[in-house]
Coordinates of C-alpha atoms in Angstrom, one line a residue:
Chain A
X1 CA -5.2 106.9 159.8
X2 CA -1.6 107.5 158.9
X3 CA -1.8 104.3 156.8
X4 CA -4.6 105.7 154.7
X5 CA -2.9 108.9 154.2
X6 CA 0.2 107.1 153.1
X7 CA -1.7 105.1 150.6
X8 CA -3.3 108.2 149.3
X9 CA 0.0 109.9 149.0
X10 CA 1.5 107.0 147.1
X11 CA -1.4 106.8 144.7
X12 CA -1.3 110.6 144.1
X13 CA 2.4 110.2 143.2
X14 CA 2.3 107.1 141.1
X15 CA -0.8 107.9 139.1
X16 CA 0.4 111.0 137.4
X17 CA 3.7 109.4 136.5
X18 CA 1.9 106.5 135.0
X19 CA -0.4 108.8 133.0
X20 CA 2.6 110.9 132.0
X21 CA 4.5 107.9 130.6
X22 CA 1.4 106.5 128.8
X23 CA 0.6 109.8 127.1
X24 CA 4.1 110.5 126.2
X25 CA 4.5 107.0 124.7
X26 CA 1.3 107.4 122.7
X27 CA 2.4 110.7 121.4
X28 CA 5.7 109.5 120.0
X29 CA 4.4 106.3 118.5
X30 CA 1.3 107.4 116.6
X31 CA 3.0 110.1 114.5
X32 CA 5.4 107.4 113.4
X33 CA 2.5 105.3 112.2
X34 CA 1.0 108.2 110.3
X35 CA 4.3 109.3 108.8
X36 CA 4.9 105.9 107.2
X37 CA 3.1 106.4 103.9
X38 CA 0.8 108.8 105.8
X39 CA -1.8 106.2 106.1
X40 CA -4.2 105.7 109.1
X41 CA -5.7 102.3 108.3
X42 CA -9.2 101.7 109.5
X43 CA -8.9 98.0 109.1
X44 CA -5.8 95.9 109.0
X45 CA -4.1 95.2 105.7
X46 CA -4.7 91.7 104.7
X47 CA -1.7 89.3 104.5
X48 CA -1.8 85.5 104.4
X49 CA 0.2 84.8 107.5
X50 CA -0.7 87.3 110.2
X51 CA -2.5 90.5 110.6
X52 CA 0.5 92.7 110.0
X53 CA -0.1 96.4 109.6
X54 CA -0.3 98.3 106.4
X55 CA 3.0 99.5 105.1
X56 CA 4.7 96.4 106.2
X57 CA 5.9 95.1 102.9
X58 CA 6.5 91.4 103.0
X59 CA 8.2 89.5 100.3
X60 CA 5.8 87.0 98.9
X61 CA 8.4 85.3 96.8
X62 CA 7.6 83.9 93.4
X63 CA 3.9 84.5 93.6
X64 CA 2.2 85.2 90.3
X65 CA 1.5 88.7 89.2
X66 CA -1.5 89.4 91.2
X67 CA -3.2 86.7 93.1
X68 CA -2.9 86.4 96.9
X69 CA -5.3 84.8 99.3
X70 CA -6.9 87.0 101.8
X71 CA -9.2 85.8 104.6
X72 CA -12.7 87.0 104.0
X73 CA -13.1 88.9 107.2
X74 CA -10.1 91.2 106.3
X75 CA -11.5 91.8 102.8
X76 CA -12.1 95.4 102.8
X77 CA -9.3 97.9 103.0
X78 CA -10.2 101.4 103.7
X79 CA -7.6 104.1 104.1
X80 CA -8.0 107.7 104.9
X81 CA -4.9 109.8 105.1
X82 CA -5.0 112.9 107.2
X83 CA -2.2 114.9 105.7
X84 CA -2.5 116.2 102.2
X85 CA -1.6 118.3 99.3
X86 CA 0.9 120.3 97.6
X87 CA 0.7 122.9 94.9
X88 CA 0.4 121.8 91.3
X89 CA 2.7 122.1 89.5
X90 CA 5.1 122.0 92.4
X91 CA 7.2 125.2 93.0
X92 CA 10.3 125.5 90.9
X93 CA 13.5 124.5 92.5
X94 CA 16.9 126.0 91.7
X95 CA 18.7 122.8 92.6
X96 CA 16.8 120.1 90.8
X97 CA 17.7 119.4 87.1
X98 CA 15.0 120.4 84.8
X99 CA 13.3 117.6 82.9
X100 CA 12.5 118.6 79.3
X101 CA 9.7 116.3 78.1
X102 CA 9.4 116.3 74.3
X103 CA 5.9 115.2 73.2
X104 CA 5.1 115.1 69.5
X105 CA 1.4 115.2 68.9
X106 CA -1.0 115.2 65.9
X107 CA -4.6 116.0 65.5
X108 CA -7.1 113.2 65.8
X109 CA -10.3 112.6 67.9
X110 CA -8.4 111.3 71.0
X111 CA -5.8 114.0 70.9
X112 CA -7.3 116.2 73.6
X113 CA -8.0 113.2 75.9
X114 CA -4.4 111.9 75.5
X115 CA -2.8 115.3 76.2
X116 CA -5.1 115.8 79.2
X117 CA -4.1 112.7 80.9
X118 CA -0.4 113.1 80.2
X119 CA -0.7 116.6 81.6
X120 CA -2.4 115.2 84.7
X121 CA 0.6 113.1 85.3
X122 CA 3.2 115.8 84.5
X123 CA 1.5 118.2 86.9
X124 CA 3.1 116.3 89.8
X125 CA 6.7 116.5 88.5
X126 CA 8.9 119.3 89.9
X127 CA 11.0 121.3 87.5
X128 CA 9.3 120.0 84.5
X129 CA 9.3 121.7 81.1
X130 CA 6.9 120.3 78.6
X131 CA 7.8 120.8 74.9
X132 CA 4.8 119.9 72.8
X133 CA 5.4 119.8 69.1
X134 CA 2.4 119.6 66.8
X135 CA 2.5 117.8 63.5
X136 CA 0.6 120.7 61.9
X137 CA 1.1 123.7 59.6
X138 CA -0.1 126.0 62.4
X139 CA -0.4 125.7 66.1
X140 CA -4.0 124.7 66.9
X141 CA -6.3 126.5 69.3
X142 CA -7.0 123.1 70.9
X143 CA -3.5 122.5 72.0
X144 CA -2.8 126.2 72.8
X145 CA -5.7 126.4 75.1
X146 CA -5.0 123.1 76.7
X147 CA -1.4 123.9 77.5
X148 CA -2.3 127.3 79.0
X149 CA -5.0 125.8 81.2
X150 CA -2.8 123.1 82.7
X151 CA -0.6 125.7 84.4
X152 CA 2.5 123.7 83.4
X153 CA 5.7 125.3 82.3
X154 CA 5.6 124.6 78.5
X155 CA 6.9 125.4 75.0
X156 CA 4.5 125.0 72.1
X157 CA 6.1 124.3 68.7
X158 CA 4.9 122.9 65.4
X159 CA 6.3 121.5 62.2
X160 CA 4.3 119.7 59.6
X161 CA 5.6 116.3 58.3
X162 CA 5.6 116.6 54.5
X163 CA 2.9 114.6 52.8
X164 CA 5.4 112.4 51.0
X165 CA 6.4 111.0 54.3
X166 CA 2.9 110.7 55.7
X167 CA 1.3 108.9 52.9
X168 CA 3.9 106.2 52.6
X169 CA 2.1 103.0 53.5
X170 CA -0.4 102.7 56.3
X171 CA -0.2 105.3 59.0
X172 CA 0.0 102.4 61.5
X173 CA 2.9 100.9 59.7
X174 CA 5.7 100.6 62.2
X175 CA 8.3 101.0 59.5
X176 CA 7.2 104.6 59.1
X177 CA 9.0 106.8 61.7
X178 CA 6.3 109.0 63.2
X179 CA 7.1 112.1 65.2
X180 CA 10.6 112.3 63.9
X181 CA 10.5 115.8 62.5
X182 CA 8.8 117.0 65.6
X183 CA 11.3 115.5 68.0
X184 CA 14.2 116.9 65.9
X185 CA 12.6 120.3 66.0
X186 CA 12.5 120.2 69.8
X187 CA 16.2 119.2 69.9
X188 CA 17.0 122.1 67.7
X189 CA 15.0 124.4 69.9
X190 CA 16.9 123.2 73.0
X191 CA 20.2 123.8 71.2
X192 CA 19.1 127.3 70.4
X193 CA 17.9 128.1 73.8
X194 CA 20.6 126.6 75.9
X195 CA 24.4 126.7 75.6
X196 CA 27.1 124.8 77.4
X197 CA 28.0 127.7 79.6
X198 CA 24.5 127.6 81.1
X199 CA 24.8 126.0 84.4
X200 CA 21.2 124.9 84.7
X201 CA 21.2 121.1 84.6
X202 CA 18.7 119.5 82.2
X203 CA 17.5 116.0 81.2
X204 CA 15.7 115.4 77.9
X205 CA 13.0 112.7 77.6
X206 CA 10.8 111.8 74.7
X207 CA 7.3 111.1 75.9
X208 CA 4.7 110.1 73.3
X209 CA 1.2 111.3 74.1
X210 CA -0.5 107.9 74.3
X211 CA 2.0 106.2 76.7
X212 CA 1.6 105.9 80.5
X213 CA 4.3 107.2 82.9
X214 CA 4.6 106.7 86.6
X215 CA 5.8 109.6 88.7
X216 CA 8.7 107.5 89.9
X217 CA 10.1 107.4 86.4
X218 CA 10.8 111.1 86.4
X219 CA 12.7 111.0 89.6
X220 CA 14.8 108.1 88.3
X221 CA 15.8 110.0 85.2
X222 CA 16.7 113.1 87.0
X223 CA 20.1 111.7 88.0
X224 CA 21.1 110.9 84.4
X225 CA 24.7 111.8 83.7
X226 CA 24.9 110.8 80.0
X227 CA 22.1 108.5 78.9
X228 CA 20.0 106.4 81.3
X229 CA 17.8 103.4 80.3
X230 CA 15.1 101.3 81.8
X231 CA 12.5 98.7 80.8
X232 CA 9.3 99.7 78.9
X233 CA 6.1 97.6 79.0
X234 CA 4.1 96.4 75.9
X235 CA 6.8 96.9 73.2
X236 CA 8.3 94.5 70.8
X237 CA 5.4 92.0 71.3
X238 CA 6.4 91.4 74.9
X239 CA 5.1 92.2 78.3
X240 CA 8.2 94.4 78.4
X241 CA 11.5 94.9 76.8
X242 CA 14.5 95.6 79.0
X243 CA 18.2 96.3 78.8
X244 CA 20.4 93.5 80.0
X245 CA 22.4 94.6 83.0
X246 CA 25.4 92.7 84.4
X247 CA 26.6 92.4 88.0
X248 CA 28.8 95.4 87.6
X249 CA 25.7 97.5 86.8
X250 CA 26.6 98.0 83.1
X251 CA 24.3 97.4 80.1
X252 CA 25.7 94.6 77.9
X253 CA 22.7 93.7 75.7
X254 CA 19.0 93.8 75.2
X255 CA 16.3 91.5 76.3
X256 CA 14.1 91.6 73.3
X257 CA 12.7 89.2 70.7
X258 CA 12.4 91.7 67.9
X259 CA 15.9 92.3 66.5
X260 CA 17.9 92.3 69.7
X261 CA 21.0 93.1 67.7
X262 CA 20.0 96.7 67.1
X263 CA 22.7 99.0 68.5
X264 CA 20.1 100.2 71.0
X265 CA 17.2 97.9 71.1
X266 CA 15.1 100.2 73.2
X267 CA 11.8 102.1 72.8
X268 CA 11.6 105.9 72.7
X269 CA 10.1 105.8 76.2
X270 CA 13.0 103.8 77.6
X271 CA 15.8 106.3 77.8
X272 CA 16.7 109.9 78.8
X273 CA 19.6 112.0 77.8
X274 CA 21.5 114.7 79.7
X275 CA 21.0 118.0 78.1
X276 CA 24.7 118.7 78.2
X277 CA 25.3 115.7 75.9
X278 CA 22.7 117.0 73.4
X279 CA 24.5 120.4 73.4
X280 CA 27.9 118.8 73.1
X281 CA 26.9 116.9 69.9
X282 CA 25.0 119.4 67.9
X283 CA 24.8 117.2 64.9
X284 CA 23.0 114.4 66.6
X285 CA 19.4 114.1 65.4
X286 CA 16.9 111.3 64.7
X287 CA 17.5 110.0 61.2
X288 CA 14.5 110.7 59.0
X289 CA 15.2 108.8 55.8
X290 CA 16.2 105.2 55.3
X291 CA 15.6 104.1 58.8
X292 CA 14.3 100.6 59.4
X293 CA 11.5 100.0 61.8
X294 CA 12.7 100.0 65.4
X295 CA 16.0 101.7 64.5
X296 CA 14.9 105.3 65.2
X297 CA 16.2 105.3 68.7
X298 CA 19.5 103.8 67.6
X299 CA 19.9 106.5 64.9
X300 CA 20.1 109.1 67.6
X301 CA 21.7 107.2 70.5
X302 CA 24.7 105.9 68.5
X303 CA 25.7 109.5 67.9
X304 CA 25.7 110.2 71.6
X305 CA 26.9 107.2 73.6
X306 CA 28.3 103.7 73.5
X307 CA 26.7 100.8 75.3
X308 CA 29.2 101.1 78.1
X309 CA 28.1 104.6 78.9
X310 CA 24.5 103.7 79.6
X311 CA 23.2 104.1 83.1
X312 CA 20.6 101.5 84.1
X313 CA 17.8 102.9 86.2
X314 CA 14.6 101.4 87.8
X315 CA 16.4 99.1 90.2
X316 CA 18.9 97.9 87.6
X317 CA 16.2 97.6 85.0
X318 CA 13.9 95.3 87.1
X319 CA 10.9 97.6 87.5
X320 CA 8.4 98.9 85.0
X321 CA 7.9 102.6 85.2
X322 CA 6.7 103.3 81.7
X323 CA 4.1 101.5 79.6
X324 CA 3.7 101.8 75.9
X325 CA -0.1 101.9 75.9
X326 CA -1.9 102.6 72.7
X327 CA -5.4 104.0 72.5
X328 CA -8.0 102.5 70.3
X329 CA -9.2 104.4 67.4
X330 CA -12.7 105.5 68.5
X331 CA -15.7 104.3 66.5
X332 CA -17.1 107.3 64.8
X333 CA -19.2 105.5 62.2
X334 CA -22.3 107.6 63.0
X335 CA -20.6 110.8 62.0
X336 CA -21.0 109.9 58.4
X337 CA -19.1 111.4 55.5
X338 CA -19.9 115.0 56.2
X339 CA -19.7 114.9 60.0
X340 CA -22.8 115.0 62.2
X341 CA -21.8 116.6 65.4
X342 CA -21.1 120.3 65.8
X343 CA -17.5 120.8 64.9
X344 CA -17.3 123.8 67.2
X345 CA -17.7 121.5 70.2
X346 CA -14.1 120.6 71.0
X347 CA -13.3 117.1 72.0
Chain B
X1 CA 8.7 122.5 156.6
X2 CA 11.2 122.1 153.8
X3 CA 10.4 118.5 153.4
X4 CA 6.7 119.2 153.3
X5 CA 7.2 121.7 150.6
X6 CA 9.4 119.4 148.7
X7 CA 6.8 116.7 149.1
X8 CA 4.0 118.9 147.7
X9 CA 6.2 119.9 144.8
X10 CA 6.8 116.3 143.9
X11 CA 3.1 115.7 143.9
X12 CA 2.3 118.7 141.8
X13 CA 5.0 118.3 139.3
X14 CA 3.8 115.2 137.4
X15 CA 0.3 116.6 137.2
X16 CA 1.6 119.8 135.7
X17 CA 3.7 117.9 133.2
X18 CA 0.9 115.7 132.2
X19 CA -1.3 118.7 131.6
X20 CA 1.3 120.4 129.6
X21 CA 1.8 117.4 127.4
X22 CA -1.9 116.9 126.7
X23 CA -2.3 120.5 125.7
X24 CA 0.7 120.3 123.5
X25 CA -0.5 117.1 121.7
X26 CA -3.9 118.6 121.2
X27 CA -2.6 121.8 119.6
X28 CA -0.1 119.8 117.6
X29 CA -2.8 117.6 116.2
X30 CA -4.9 120.5 115.3
X31 CA -2.0 122.1 113.5
X32 CA -1.1 119.1 111.4
X33 CA -4.7 118.3 110.5
X34 CA -5.0 121.5 108.5
X35 CA -4.0 121.2 104.9
X36 CA -0.7 122.9 104.4
X37 CA -0.7 124.2 100.8
X38 CA -1.5 127.7 99.8
X39 CA -2.6 126.7 96.4
X40 CA -6.3 126.2 97.0
X41 CA -7.0 128.0 100.3
X42 CA -10.7 128.6 99.6
X43 CA -11.6 125.0 99.0
X44 CA -9.4 123.7 101.7
X45 CA -10.9 125.9 104.3
X46 CA -14.4 124.8 103.3
X47 CA -14.5 121.5 105.1
X48 CA -18.1 120.9 104.2
X49 CA -17.3 120.3 100.5
X50 CA -19.1 117.2 99.3
X51 CA -16.9 114.2 98.9
X52 CA -16.8 112.7 95.4
X53 CA -17.0 108.9 95.6
X54 CA -15.6 107.4 92.4
X55 CA -16.6 103.8 91.9
X56 CA -14.1 102.2 89.5
X57 CA -14.5 98.6 88.5
X58 CA -11.3 97.0 87.3
X59 CA -10.1 93.6 86.2
X60 CA -6.8 91.9 85.7
X61 CA -5.2 92.2 82.3
X62 CA -1.8 93.4 81.1
X63 CA -2.6 97.0 80.8
X64 CA -4.4 97.2 84.2
X65 CA -1.5 98.7 86.2
X66 CA -0.9 101.3 83.5
X67 CA -4.5 102.3 83.4
X68 CA -4.8 102.6 87.2
X69 CA -1.5 104.5 87.4
X70 CA -2.6 107.2 85.1
X71 CA -6.0 107.3 86.7
X72 CA -4.3 107.7 90.1
X73 CA -2.2 110.5 88.7
X74 CA -5.4 112.4 87.9
X75 CA -7.3 111.5 91.1
X76 CA -4.6 112.3 93.5
X77 CA -4.9 116.0 92.6
X78 CA -8.5 116.1 93.9
X79 CA -9.7 117.2 97.3
X80 CA -12.5 115.5 99.2
X81 CA -12.3 112.5 96.9
X82 CA -12.7 108.9 97.8
X83 CA -11.7 106.3 95.3
X84 CA -13.7 103.1 95.6
X85 CA -11.9 100.5 93.5
X86 CA -13.7 97.2 92.9
X87 CA -11.8 94.3 91.4
X88 CA -13.4 91.6 89.3
X89 CA -11.7 89.0 91.3
X90 CA -12.2 86.3 93.9
X91 CA -9.4 87.7 96.1
X92 CA -8.0 91.1 96.5
X93 CA -4.8 91.4 94.4
X94 CA -1.5 92.5 95.6
X95 CA -0.9 94.6 92.4
X96 CA -3.9 96.8 93.1
X97 CA -3.2 97.0 96.9
X98 CA 0.3 98.1 96.3
X99 CA -0.7 100.5 93.6
X100 CA -3.3 102.2 95.8
X101 CA -0.9 102.4 98.8
X102 CA 1.7 104.2 96.6
X103 CA -0.7 106.1 94.5
X104 CA -0.9 109.3 96.6
X105 CA -4.7 109.2 96.5
X106 CA -5.5 110.3 100.1
X107 CA -8.7 108.3 100.6
X108 CA -9.5 104.9 99.0
X109 CA -11.3 101.7 99.5
X110 CA -10.3 98.4 97.8
X111 CA -13.1 95.9 97.3
X112 CA -13.5 92.9 95.2
X113 CA -16.3 90.7 93.8
X114 CA -16.0 88.2 91.0
X115 CA -18.4 88.2 88.0
X116 CA -20.1 84.8 87.6
X117 CA -18.7 83.0 84.6
X118 CA -22.1 82.8 82.9
X119 CA -22.1 86.6 82.6
X120 CA -18.7 86.8 80.9
X121 CA -19.9 86.5 77.4
X122 CA -19.4 89.1 74.7
X123 CA -22.3 91.5 74.4
X124 CA -23.3 91.1 78.0
X125 CA -23.1 94.1 80.3
X126 CA -19.9 94.3 82.1
X127 CA -18.8 95.4 85.6
X128 CA -22.4 95.2 86.9
X129 CA -21.5 93.2 90.1
X130 CA -18.5 95.5 90.8
X131 CA -20.5 98.7 90.5
X132 CA -23.2 97.2 92.8
X133 CA -20.6 96.2 95.3
X134 CA -19.4 99.8 95.3
X135 CA -22.9 101.0 95.9
X136 CA -23.3 98.5 98.6
X137 CA -20.2 99.8 100.4
X138 CA -21.4 103.4 100.1
X139 CA -24.8 102.5 101.5
X140 CA -23.2 100.6 104.4
X141 CA -20.5 103.0 105.3
X142 CA -22.1 106.4 104.7
X143 CA -25.2 108.0 106.1
X144 CA -27.5 110.9 105.2
X145 CA -25.3 113.1 107.4
X146 CA -22.4 112.8 104.9
X147 CA -22.5 115.0 101.9
X148 CA -21.2 113.5 98.8
X149 CA -21.6 112.7 95.1
X150 CA -21.3 109.2 93.6
X151 CA -19.7 108.8 90.2
X152 CA -18.8 105.7 88.1
X153 CA -15.3 106.1 86.7
X154 CA -14.2 103.3 84.4
X155 CA -10.5 102.6 84.4
X156 CA -9.8 103.3 80.8
X157 CA -11.6 106.6 80.4
X158 CA -9.9 110.0 80.5
X159 CA -11.1 112.6 83.0
X160 CA -10.2 116.2 83.1
X161 CA -9.9 117.9 86.5
X162 CA -12.6 120.4 85.6
X163 CA -15.1 117.5 85.5
X164 CA -14.9 117.0 89.2
X165 CA -15.5 120.6 90.0
X166 CA -18.7 120.4 87.9
X167 CA -20.1 117.3 89.5
X168 CA -19.3 118.3 93.1
X169 CA -22.4 120.5 93.5
X170 CA -24.9 117.9 92.2
X171 CA -28.1 118.2 94.1
X172 CA -29.8 115.0 92.8
X173 CA -28.5 113.7 89.4
X174 CA -26.3 115.8 87.1
X175 CA -25.4 115.1 83.5
X176 CA -22.9 116.3 80.9
X177 CA -21.5 115.4 77.5
X178 CA -19.1 112.4 77.0
X179 CA -16.6 112.4 74.2
X180 CA -15.9 109.6 71.8
X181 CA -18.9 107.5 72.5
X182 CA -22.2 106.5 70.8
X183 CA -20.4 106.2 67.5
X184 CA -19.8 110.0 67.4
X185 CA -17.3 112.5 68.5
X186 CA -19.5 113.0 71.6
X187 CA -22.9 112.3 73.1
X188 CA -24.7 114.9 75.1
X189 CA -28.0 115.8 76.7
X190 CA -30.0 118.5 74.9
X191 CA -30.7 121.4 77.2
X192 CA -33.4 124.1 77.0
X193 CA -33.8 126.7 79.7
X194 CA -31.7 124.7 82.2
X195 CA -33.5 121.4 81.7
X196 CA -32.7 118.3 79.8
X197 CA -35.2 117.9 77.0
X198 CA -33.7 115.1 74.9
X199 CA -30.5 113.3 73.9
X200 CA -28.0 113.9 71.2
X201 CA -26.5 110.6 70.4
X202 CA -25.7 108.3 67.5
X203 CA -26.9 105.1 69.1
X204 CA -30.4 104.3 70.2
X205 CA -31.6 107.8 71.1
X206 CA -34.9 106.2 72.2
X207 CA -33.3 105.1 75.4
X208 CA -34.9 106.8 78.5
X209 CA -31.5 108.1 79.5
X210 CA -29.3 107.9 76.4
X211 CA -26.1 108.6 78.4
X212 CA -22.8 106.8 79.1
X213 CA -21.7 105.6 82.5
X214 CA -19.2 108.5 82.6
X215 CA -21.9 111.1 81.8
X216 CA -23.7 111.4 85.1
X217 CA -23.2 111.7 88.9
X218 CA -25.7 111.1 91.7
X219 CA -25.9 112.8 95.0
X220 CA -25.1 110.5 97.9
X221 CA -28.4 111.2 99.5
X222 CA -30.3 109.9 96.5
X223 CA -28.2 106.7 96.6
X224 CA -29.0 106.2 100.2
X225 CA -32.7 107.1 99.9
X226 CA -33.1 104.5 97.1
X227 CA -31.5 101.5 98.7
X228 CA -32.9 99.1 96.1
X229 CA -31.5 101.0 93.1
X230 CA -28.8 98.8 91.6
X231 CA -27.5 97.9 88.2
X232 CA -29.5 95.0 86.8
X233 CA -28.7 91.9 84.9
X234 CA -32.0 90.2 84.4
X235 CA -33.8 91.5 81.4
X236 CA -31.3 94.2 80.8
X237 CA -30.3 94.8 77.2
X238 CA -26.8 95.9 76.3
X239 CA -26.4 99.6 76.5
X240 CA -29.4 100.0 78.8
X241 CA -27.5 99.7 82.0
X242 CA -27.4 103.4 82.6
X243 CA -31.1 103.9 81.7
X244 CA -32.2 101.0 83.9
X245 CA -30.3 102.4 86.8
X246 CA -31.3 106.0 86.4
X247 CA -35.0 105.4 86.0
X248 CA -35.0 103.9 89.4
X249 CA -33.8 107.1 91.0
X250 CA -34.7 110.1 88.9
X251 CA -36.6 111.5 86.0
X252 CA -35.4 113.4 82.9
X253 CA -37.0 116.5 84.2
X254 CA -35.0 116.5 87.4
X255 CA -31.6 116.2 85.7
X256 CA -29.1 119.0 86.3
X257 CA -27.1 119.9 83.2
X258 CA -23.5 120.7 83.9
X259 CA -20.5 121.7 81.7
X260 CA -21.9 124.9 80.4
X261 CA -25.4 123.6 79.7
X262 CA -23.9 120.4 78.3
X263 CA -21.7 122.1 75.6
X264 CA -18.3 121.2 76.9
X265 CA -16.6 117.8 76.8
X266 CA -14.8 117.1 80.0
X267 CA -14.6 113.4 79.9
X268 CA -13.7 111.0 77.1
X269 CA -14.6 107.4 76.6
X270 CA -11.1 106.3 75.5
X271 CA -10.3 102.7 75.2
X272 CA -6.9 101.2 75.4
X273 CA -5.7 98.7 72.8
X274 CA -5.1 95.2 73.9
X275 CA -1.4 94.8 74.5
X276 CA 0.5 93.0 71.7
X277 CA 2.2 90.1 73.5
X278 CA 2.8 88.0 70.4
X279 CA 6.5 87.3 71.3
X280 CA 5.9 86.2 74.9
X281 CA 7.5 82.8 75.2
X282 CA 5.4 79.8 76.3
X283 CA 8.5 78.1 77.7
X284 CA 11.9 79.4 78.9
X285 CA 10.4 82.4 80.6
X286 CA 12.4 84.9 82.5
X287 CA 14.2 83.9 85.6
X288 CA 12.9 86.9 87.6
X289 CA 9.3 88.0 87.7
X290 CA 8.6 91.6 87.0
X291 CA 5.2 93.1 87.5
X292 CA 3.8 95.0 84.6

C-alpha cells in the first residue's frame, strides 16, 4: 500500500512540473516564430537542400536571377500572417526627417492610373510630403480630386511648359528635358516655405509618375546628409545603371554605357538631396536651355556637391530599389478624331 | 504536521502555476490576434467580411519585380485579402518568393504552372493555365463555408483601393468599367435600372460578355458550385477568354453592376513598356549579380 501511495505521490509531483516546463517552452518559442517576418507558414518553405523554415535566408551563391529547383511535394507556399495593419498614411513623427517627393505630371490618358499607383506606394511612407506639379495652365480637377482622396500630405502646384519647348522634336525625344520647369517650381516653392533656421529636417527626391519605387528606398534616403545615390533599373539601355563605389564607401565613377563621363551619370530617380543643401544654394536649379540629353541631373547636382560628397545607399549601391518603368501609350484608335467615349467619365 | 502541509503545498504549487500560465497564454493570444490600428475599426471588427482572392498570373521578364512591387504596395493596404500569385514557370522562383515574403501582404499563396510551348505564340490567349491553377487552388482549399470573392488581377494593371471595396459585396458576379482597353478610354457595361443590358466597347461588342479580365469578380460560392468552369484553350478565339468563362457560370441578366452603376473607372488596363536593354553586354558581364 505505501508503495502505491508513493508512486502516486511521485507522479502527482512530476507531472505538473513536466507540463509546466512544456507549456512555458512552447509559449516562449512560438511568439519568436511569429515575430520573424510575422509569418505563420502552413507548409515549409522550399529549399533545395533541406526543409528549412521560412525566413531562413540561405545564400544560394551565383544562382541566376530567378531559377531554383524545388521538390514537387513542397511546391505550394501558403502564408497567413496573424498580425496586421497600421494607419495610412502613417502618423506624423516629430523625429523623422520629412521626405519631400517632387512629381511632375502632365495630362494624358494614363495620368490618373500612374498617379494612383504612385500614391498607393507613398501611402506607406511616414513623414512624406508629396509635391505634385502639373504641366498645365490651371490645376486640373482630376489631380485635385485624386490628391484629396489619397489622404496624403501634399502640395499641388502647376506651371505650363511654353509651347516653344514642348514642340521641339518628338515628345519622346530624350534630348528634350521634360518636367524641368515643374521640378524647378517645386524647388522654388521649398525655398520659399522653408528657411535655414527651420529645424525640421527634410530630404528632397524627384519621383516621376511612371517609375516604380520600393518602400525600402524611402528609408534609405532618409539618412541623407548631403546627396545620396543608388542604382536605378532600366535606364541607359541597361538592366541598371549604378554609381561605382570603392572599398572606402566613396563614389568614384559611374557604371553606365551611355556617356559615363557625365559629371553625374545618374537618373533622376537615383539620388536624393538634403533640404538644407537646397536652401544653402538658392541659385541651384535644373538648367532649362542648352542641356544635352542625360545631362539634366548633372546640371543641378554639380551646383550642390562634388563626387566625393556623395553618399552611396542601397547596400553600397548593390541593390535595386527604384525602377525606371515606362507605361505604354494606350491604343485609343477607336476613339476616332472627335472622341467617342463620354469625356465626363474620368479615366 | 508541518511536513505534511509542506508536502501538500509542493503538490499544489506546480498545478497552480500551470493553470496560471495557460490562462495567461490564452488571454495573450486573444489580445494579439485583434488588429491594432484605430484607422478602420468598423471593418476590422467585422470578422465576417468576405475575403478577396486575387489571382495574378505572372512571368519572368526584366520588369517583373517592379510590377509585382507596385502591385504589392497596393495590395498590402487591403484587409481580408489573399493574393494568389501563379508563375508561368516550371519551378517556383526565388525572386517571387522573396518578394512575397517581404511584401507586407498578410496572406498569399505562391503557385506555378508552365504554359506549354505550343501555346506561346502571338495572338494566342495568355495566362490561361495560370488562372486555372489559381482556380484549382481555390477549389481545393476553400469550401462553401468560406465567404469570398475571386478576382483576376493581371500584374501590369493599375488598381485603385476603392475597387476592392466595390467588389467585396459581390453576390454572384459583379462588373464595372475598365479604363484604357478595347481601343478606347474605357469599356463599360451599359446599365438600366440596376441591370446590365449591353456593352459599351470599341472592340467586338457582339461578345456575350464584352468585358476585360479586370472588369469582373465572382463570388467564391459560384466558383465552388461550378467546378468545371475554367478558362479554355480549345476553340477559344482571342479576346473571348472572359466570355467563354463567364457564360459557364452566369448570365448577363444576373450581373451586378458596381462603381456607381458602371460610370466610374476604378481599374486601368495599363501596360508597361518592354525595358530597353540595348546596351547590356553579351560578354564581360558584371562581377556581381544584382537582381532587378
